[in-house]
């Protein structure tokens, strides 16, 4: 099969999500303060990101969280933004293309960070991501219930594991089964961690019977799939240029599975995104009509999270 390069394509199909999620999307009134809060935190915990990339990163993070949790207070927004800047920066610096050159270094970093997640303590280290994680965990622990904190730590471990998994499969993405990729993608796009952190900063918690109910599980699954797949479509050209070949991404796997070219694969992926958006909208409507406060809050939170993922794909970070 021909290895289609994203850079050879001028126009590729994109999903129309306006029916399920019409804009404009709500934005926090504290947006202007979020980037300033990120910069203050970076003064205390400088992360080794190239300055131009860092400016793009804290801009998309600040703007993104202002749409993901637009009703959160200022301090909560900044904490939320700090966490996701940390996570994305770690992926940018030690994951993706960098891991192909030194996978051992990535695994050493992940092992250290998982140790911090296990006990919340930061051992002596000259690694900046370790010190920053210790600070974040301390601040989240002060806000979360014990169950929420444990879930957040577990989500972060899954993210780190997903970064390692992704790095291992970058050399031969066509060998990854589509079902396996669909299972792993929420961990590599961090969306379930966003859901967990949102509950902490917004101050609500789903009881276990509600959290494990079919409508909630289906809503979270559809939002997770949609978040990962729209990100794949937005980042395909940029990642293909960086890697010099097709990335580990939904369009790449659809090309392999169906034996189609890149524009056709993008069309298939766009329809998959639209289907998940419709499922998510139906479940949000169902939960919002339940009259049960935690469920209605959760439906609203996941709607805003969906807004954030839809919004962020047009950011300059994803332009090749």
Short mmCIF file of C-alpha atoms in Angstrom, two decimals:
data_model
loop_
_atom_site.label_atom_id
_atom_site.label_comp_id
_atom_site.label_asym_id
_atom_site.label_seq_id
_atom_site.Cartn_x
_atom_site.Cartn_y
_atom_site.Cartn_z
CA UNK A 1 0.00 0.00 0.00
CA UNK A 2 1.22 3.50 -0.80
CA UNK A 3 2.42 5.43 2.22
CA UNK A 4 0.37 8.63 1.86
CA UNK A 5 1.99 11.70 3.37
CA UNK A 6 -0.18 14.32 5.00
CA UNK A 7 2.01 17.07 3.58
CA UNK A 8 0.98 16.03 0.08
CA UNK A 9 -2.66 16.85 0.78
CA UNK A 10 -4.05 20.37 0.57
CA UNK A 11 -7.61 19.64 1.67
CA UNK A 12 -8.81 16.77 3.84
CA UNK A 13 -12.36 16.10 5.08
CA UNK A 14 -13.21 17.33 8.59
CA UNK A 15 -16.22 16.47 10.76
CA UNK A 16 -19.21 18.78 11.09
CA UNK A 17 -19.97 18.79 14.82
CA UNK A 18 -22.12 21.93 14.81
CA UNK A 19 -25.37 19.98 15.00
CA UNK A 20 -24.50 18.28 18.29
CA UNK A 21 -22.25 21.04 19.67
CA UNK A 22 -23.08 24.43 18.16
CA UNK A 23 -21.00 27.39 19.23
CA UNK A 24 -20.13 29.78 20.58
CA UNK A 25 -18.81 27.86 23.58
CA UNK A 26 -18.81 29.34 27.11
CA UNK A 27 -15.50 30.78 28.28
CA UNK A 28 -14.42 31.54 31.85
CA UNK A 29 -14.44 35.19 32.93
CA UNK A 30 -11.03 34.48 34.50
CA UNK A 31 -9.33 33.54 31.23
CA UNK A 32 -6.98 36.53 31.26
CA UNK A 33 -5.60 35.48 34.64
CA UNK A 34 -4.93 31.85 33.75
CA UNK A 35 -1.85 32.38 31.58
CA UNK A 36 -0.39 34.72 34.20
CA UNK A 37 -0.98 32.00 36.80
CA UNK A 38 0.74 29.43 34.59
CA UNK A 39 3.78 31.70 34.19
CA UNK A 40 4.04 32.24 37.97
CA UNK A 41 4.01 28.47 38.45
CA UNK A 42 6.63 27.97 35.75
CA UNK A 43 8.88 30.46 37.56
CA UNK A 44 8.82 28.07 40.54
CA UNK A 45 8.93 24.87 38.49
CA UNK A 46 10.67 25.62 35.17
CA UNK A 47 10.04 22.86 32.68
CA UNK A 48 12.60 22.18 29.93
CA UNK A 49 10.47 23.29 26.98
CA UNK A 50 11.87 25.44 24.16
CA UNK A 51 10.59 29.04 24.70
CA UNK A 52 8.57 29.37 21.49
CA UNK A 53 6.93 25.99 22.03
CA UNK A 54 6.27 26.88 25.65
CA UNK A 55 4.42 30.06 24.69
CA UNK A 56 2.19 28.09 22.34
CA UNK A 57 1.68 25.45 25.01
CA UNK A 58 0.65 27.74 27.84
CA UNK A 59 -1.62 29.68 25.50
CA UNK A 60 -3.54 26.61 24.31
CA UNK A 61 -3.61 25.24 27.86
CA UNK A 62 -4.94 28.45 29.38
CA UNK A 63 -7.52 28.97 26.68
CA UNK A 64 -8.47 25.29 26.68
CA UNK A 65 -9.14 24.96 30.40
CA UNK A 66 -11.15 28.18 30.31
CA UNK A 67 -13.52 26.30 28.03
CA UNK A 68 -13.23 22.91 29.75
CA UNK A 69 -14.26 24.24 33.19
CA UNK A 70 -15.66 27.72 32.51
CA UNK A 71 -17.58 27.87 35.82
CA UNK A 72 -14.53 27.11 38.01
CA UNK A 73 -13.08 29.82 40.24
CA UNK A 74 -9.78 31.50 39.33
CA UNK A 75 -7.49 29.45 41.56
CA UNK A 76 -9.10 26.20 40.42
CA UNK A 77 -8.65 27.17 36.77
CA UNK A 78 -4.96 27.87 37.31
CA UNK A 79 -4.43 24.56 39.13
CA UNK A 80 -6.27 22.72 36.35
CA UNK A 81 -4.12 24.50 33.74
CA UNK A 82 -0.89 23.75 35.59
CA UNK A 83 -1.67 20.03 35.63
CA UNK A 84 -2.36 19.82 31.92
CA UNK A 85 0.54 22.01 30.94
CA UNK A 86 2.75 19.64 32.96
CA UNK A 87 1.28 16.55 31.34
CA UNK A 88 1.40 17.90 27.79
CA UNK A 89 4.91 19.28 28.26
CA UNK A 90 6.14 15.91 29.50
CA UNK A 91 4.67 14.23 26.43
CA UNK A 92 6.22 16.85 24.15
CA UNK A 93 9.67 16.65 25.75
CA UNK A 94 10.01 12.93 26.53
CA UNK A 95 7.28 11.24 24.48
CA UNK A 96 6.34 11.14 20.81
CA UNK A 97 9.33 11.60 18.47
CA UNK A 98 11.87 12.11 21.28
CA UNK A 99 11.23 8.63 22.66
CA UNK A 100 12.23 7.00 19.37
CA UNK A 101 15.77 8.27 19.90
CA UNK A 102 16.03 7.34 23.58
CA UNK A 103 13.20 5.06 24.82
CA UNK A 104 15.22 4.09 27.89
CA UNK A 105 15.27 7.69 29.10
CA UNK A 106 11.49 7.90 28.75
CA UNK A 107 11.01 4.74 30.80
CA UNK A 108 13.33 6.02 33.54
CA UNK A 109 11.34 9.24 33.80
CA UNK A 110 8.03 7.36 33.87
CA UNK A 111 9.27 4.97 36.55
CA UNK A 112 10.27 7.91 38.75
CA UNK A 113 6.97 9.73 38.22
CA UNK A 114 4.93 6.58 38.93
CA UNK A 115 6.82 6.24 42.20
CA UNK A 116 5.76 9.77 43.13
CA UNK A 117 2.16 8.96 42.20
CA UNK A 118 2.30 5.90 44.44
CA UNK A 119 3.30 7.70 47.64
CA UNK A 120 2.96 11.42 46.89
CA UNK A 121 6.53 12.10 47.97
CA UNK A 122 9.25 13.53 45.74
CA UNK A 123 12.64 11.87 46.31
CA UNK A 124 15.80 13.91 45.76
CA UNK A 125 16.00 14.48 42.02
CA UNK A 126 17.31 16.96 39.50
CA UNK A 127 14.46 16.16 37.12
CA UNK A 128 12.12 19.17 36.81
CA UNK A 129 9.01 17.15 35.98
CA UNK A 130 9.31 15.23 39.25
CA UNK A 131 9.39 18.34 41.43
CA UNK A 132 6.48 19.88 39.53
CA UNK A 133 4.38 16.72 39.90
CA UNK A 134 4.95 16.69 43.66
CA UNK A 135 3.60 20.23 43.89
CA UNK A 136 0.55 19.41 41.78
CA UNK A 137 -0.32 16.32 43.80
CA UNK A 138 -0.07 18.21 47.06
CA UNK A 139 -2.47 20.89 45.81
CA UNK A 140 -4.96 18.42 44.34
CA UNK A 141 -4.88 16.29 47.49
CA UNK A 142 -5.98 19.33 49.50
CA UNK A 143 -9.09 19.72 47.31
CA UNK A 144 -10.08 16.15 46.47
CA UNK A 145 -11.88 13.47 48.41
CA UNK A 146 -9.74 10.37 49.03
CA UNK A 147 -11.55 8.51 46.23
CA UNK A 148 -11.08 11.39 43.79
CA UNK A 149 -7.39 11.71 44.59
CA UNK A 150 -6.81 7.99 44.06
CA UNK A 151 -8.68 8.14 40.77
CA UNK A 152 -6.62 11.14 39.62
CA UNK A 153 -3.38 9.35 40.48
CA UNK A 154 -4.57 6.28 38.59
CA UNK A 155 -5.50 8.36 35.57
CA UNK A 156 -2.07 9.99 35.54
CA UNK A 157 -0.39 6.58 35.74
CA UNK A 158 -2.49 5.51 32.76
CA UNK A 159 -1.40 8.64 30.87
CA UNK A 160 2.26 7.89 31.52
CA UNK A 161 1.77 4.29 30.46
CA UNK A 162 0.00 5.50 27.34
CA UNK A 163 2.93 7.76 26.45
CA UNK A 164 5.30 4.77 26.71
CA UNK A 165 2.92 2.57 24.68
CA UNK A 166 2.62 5.21 21.98
CA UNK A 167 6.38 5.67 21.78
CA UNK A 168 6.90 1.93 21.38
CA UNK A 169 4.54 1.80 18.39
CA UNK A 170 5.62 4.95 16.55
CA UNK A 171 8.16 3.11 14.37
CA UNK A 172 5.45 0.85 12.88
CA UNK A 173 2.02 2.42 13.47
CA UNK A 174 0.34 0.31 10.77
CA UNK A 175 0.90 -2.78 12.92
CA UNK A 176 -1.42 -1.52 15.68
CA UNK A 177 -4.96 -2.93 15.60
CA UNK A 178 -7.69 -0.31 15.38
CA UNK A 179 -9.51 -1.75 18.41
CA UNK A 180 -6.32 -1.58 20.48
CA UNK A 181 -5.73 2.00 19.42
CA UNK A 182 -9.30 2.98 20.27
CA UNK A 183 -8.83 1.51 23.75
CA UNK A 184 -5.53 3.32 24.35
CA UNK A 185 -6.35 6.66 22.74
CA UNK A 186 -8.21 8.21 25.73
CA UNK A 187 -5.06 7.71 27.82
CA UNK A 188 -2.78 9.31 25.24
CA UNK A 189 -5.08 12.31 24.71
CA UNK A 190 -5.55 12.70 28.52
CA UNK A 191 -9.33 13.11 28.29
CA UNK A 192 -10.28 10.84 31.21
CA UNK A 193 -7.82 12.72 33.40
CA UNK A 194 -9.55 15.94 32.34
CA UNK A 195 -12.88 14.42 33.45
CA UNK A 196 -11.51 13.40 36.84
CA UNK A 197 -9.75 16.72 37.49
CA UNK A 198 -12.89 18.62 36.46
CA UNK A 199 -14.91 16.91 39.18
CA UNK A 200 -12.30 17.94 41.75
CA UNK A 201 -12.09 21.60 40.77
CA UNK A 202 -15.87 21.90 40.28
CA UNK A 203 -16.57 20.31 43.67
CA UNK A 204 -18.86 17.41 42.83
CA UNK A 205 -18.53 13.62 42.96
CA UNK A 206 -20.62 10.89 41.37
CA UNK A 207 -21.66 8.07 43.73
CA UNK A 208 -20.48 4.67 42.53
CA UNK A 209 -23.91 3.48 41.27
CA UNK A 210 -24.15 6.57 39.07
CA UNK A 211 -20.52 6.43 37.93
CA UNK A 212 -20.95 2.81 36.78
CA UNK A 213 -24.39 3.28 35.20
CA UNK A 214 -24.77 2.59 31.48
CA UNK A 215 -25.67 6.18 30.45
CA UNK A 216 -22.64 7.64 32.26
CA UNK A 217 -20.28 5.00 30.89
CA UNK A 218 -21.60 5.50 27.36
CA UNK A 219 -21.31 9.29 27.65
CA UNK A 220 -17.74 9.14 28.93
CA UNK A 221 -16.77 6.63 26.24
CA UNK A 222 -18.24 8.73 23.42
CA UNK A 223 -16.61 11.93 24.69
CA UNK A 224 -13.28 10.10 25.07
CA UNK A 225 -13.45 8.71 21.54
CA UNK A 226 -14.48 12.04 20.07
CA UNK A 227 -11.67 13.88 21.88
CA UNK A 228 -9.00 11.49 20.64
CA UNK A 229 -10.24 11.30 17.07
CA UNK A 230 -10.72 15.02 16.45
CA UNK A 231 -7.22 15.50 17.85
CA UNK A 232 -5.93 12.89 15.40
CA UNK A 233 -7.43 14.74 12.46
CA UNK A 234 -6.11 18.10 13.64
CA UNK A 235 -2.57 16.91 14.41
CA UNK A 236 -2.03 14.52 11.49
CA UNK A 237 -0.16 16.88 9.18
CA UNK A 238 2.00 18.32 11.96
CA UNK A 239 2.99 14.91 13.29
CA UNK A 240 3.59 13.49 9.81
CA UNK A 241 5.97 16.34 9.07
CA UNK A 242 7.81 15.86 12.37
CA UNK A 243 8.13 12.08 11.96
CA UNK A 244 8.67 12.00 8.19
CA UNK A 245 5.94 9.37 7.84
CA UNK A 246 2.35 8.72 8.81
CA UNK A 247 1.88 8.93 12.59
CA UNK A 248 0.16 6.52 14.96
CA UNK A 249 -3.28 7.98 14.34
CA UNK A 250 -6.83 7.04 13.42
CA UNK A 251 -6.46 7.95 9.71
CA UNK A 252 -3.29 5.84 9.41
CA UNK A 253 -5.03 2.80 10.89
CA UNK A 254 -8.14 3.30 8.76
CA UNK A 255 -5.94 3.40 5.64
CA UNK A 256 -4.41 0.07 6.68
CA UNK A 257 -7.65 -1.62 7.73
CA UNK A 258 -9.72 -0.56 4.70
CA UNK A 259 -6.99 -0.25 2.06
CA UNK A 260 -7.96 3.34 1.22
CA UNK A 261 -6.09 6.57 0.55
CA UNK A 262 -5.65 9.39 3.05
CA UNK A 263 -8.61 11.59 2.00
CA UNK A 264 -10.95 8.59 2.16
CA UNK A 265 -9.59 7.66 5.58
CA UNK A 266 -10.17 11.22 6.77
CA UNK A 267 -13.74 11.00 5.49
CA UNK A 268 -14.31 7.77 7.42
CA UNK A 269 -12.80 9.30 10.56
CA UNK A 270 -14.92 12.43 10.18
CA UNK A 271 -18.08 10.33 10.10
CA UNK A 272 -16.91 8.39 13.15
CA UNK A 273 -16.47 11.70 14.99
CA UNK A 274 -19.94 12.85 13.99
CA UNK A 275 -21.48 9.59 15.20
CA UNK A 276 -19.78 9.90 18.60
CA UNK A 277 -20.89 13.52 18.88
CA UNK A 278 -24.50 12.47 18.34
CA UNK A 279 -24.22 9.72 20.97
CA UNK A 280 -22.66 12.14 23.45
CA UNK A 281 -25.36 14.73 22.87
CA UNK A 282 -28.14 12.17 23.40
CA UNK A 283 -26.64 10.98 26.69
CA UNK A 284 -26.04 14.55 27.90
CA UNK A 285 -29.68 15.33 27.24
CA UNK A 286 -30.76 12.18 29.07
CA UNK A 287 -28.63 12.86 32.15
CA UNK A 288 -29.55 16.55 32.24
CA UNK A 289 -33.24 15.59 32.33
CA UNK A 290 -32.74 13.18 35.24
CA UNK A 291 -33.18 15.86 37.90
CA UNK A 292 -30.35 14.33 39.95
CA UNK A 293 -27.78 16.98 40.83
CA UNK A 294 -24.56 14.96 40.42
CA UNK A 295 -25.71 13.59 37.06
CA UNK A 296 -26.77 16.97 35.70
CA UNK A 297 -23.49 18.50 36.85
CA UNK A 298 -21.56 15.68 35.21
CA UNK A 299 -23.44 16.07 31.93
CA UNK A 300 -22.67 19.79 31.92
CA UNK A 301 -19.01 19.18 32.80
CA UNK A 302 -18.58 16.70 29.96
CA UNK A 303 -20.29 19.06 27.54
CA UNK A 304 -17.78 21.79 28.40
CA UNK A 305 -14.90 19.31 28.12
CA UNK A 306 -16.17 18.36 24.67
CA UNK A 307 -16.29 22.05 23.75
CA UNK A 308 -12.67 22.39 24.79
CA UNK A 309 -11.46 19.50 22.64
CA UNK A 310 -13.45 20.73 19.64
CA UNK A 311 -12.12 24.28 20.13
CA UNK A 312 -8.47 23.36 20.58
CA UNK A 313 -8.01 21.60 17.24
CA UNK A 314 -8.04 24.96 15.43
CA UNK A 315 -5.20 26.34 17.58
CA UNK A 316 -1.85 27.28 16.01
CA UNK A 317 -0.23 24.33 17.84
CA UNK A 318 -1.73 21.98 15.24
CA UNK A 319 -0.82 23.91 12.13
CA UNK A 320 2.04 22.31 10.20
#
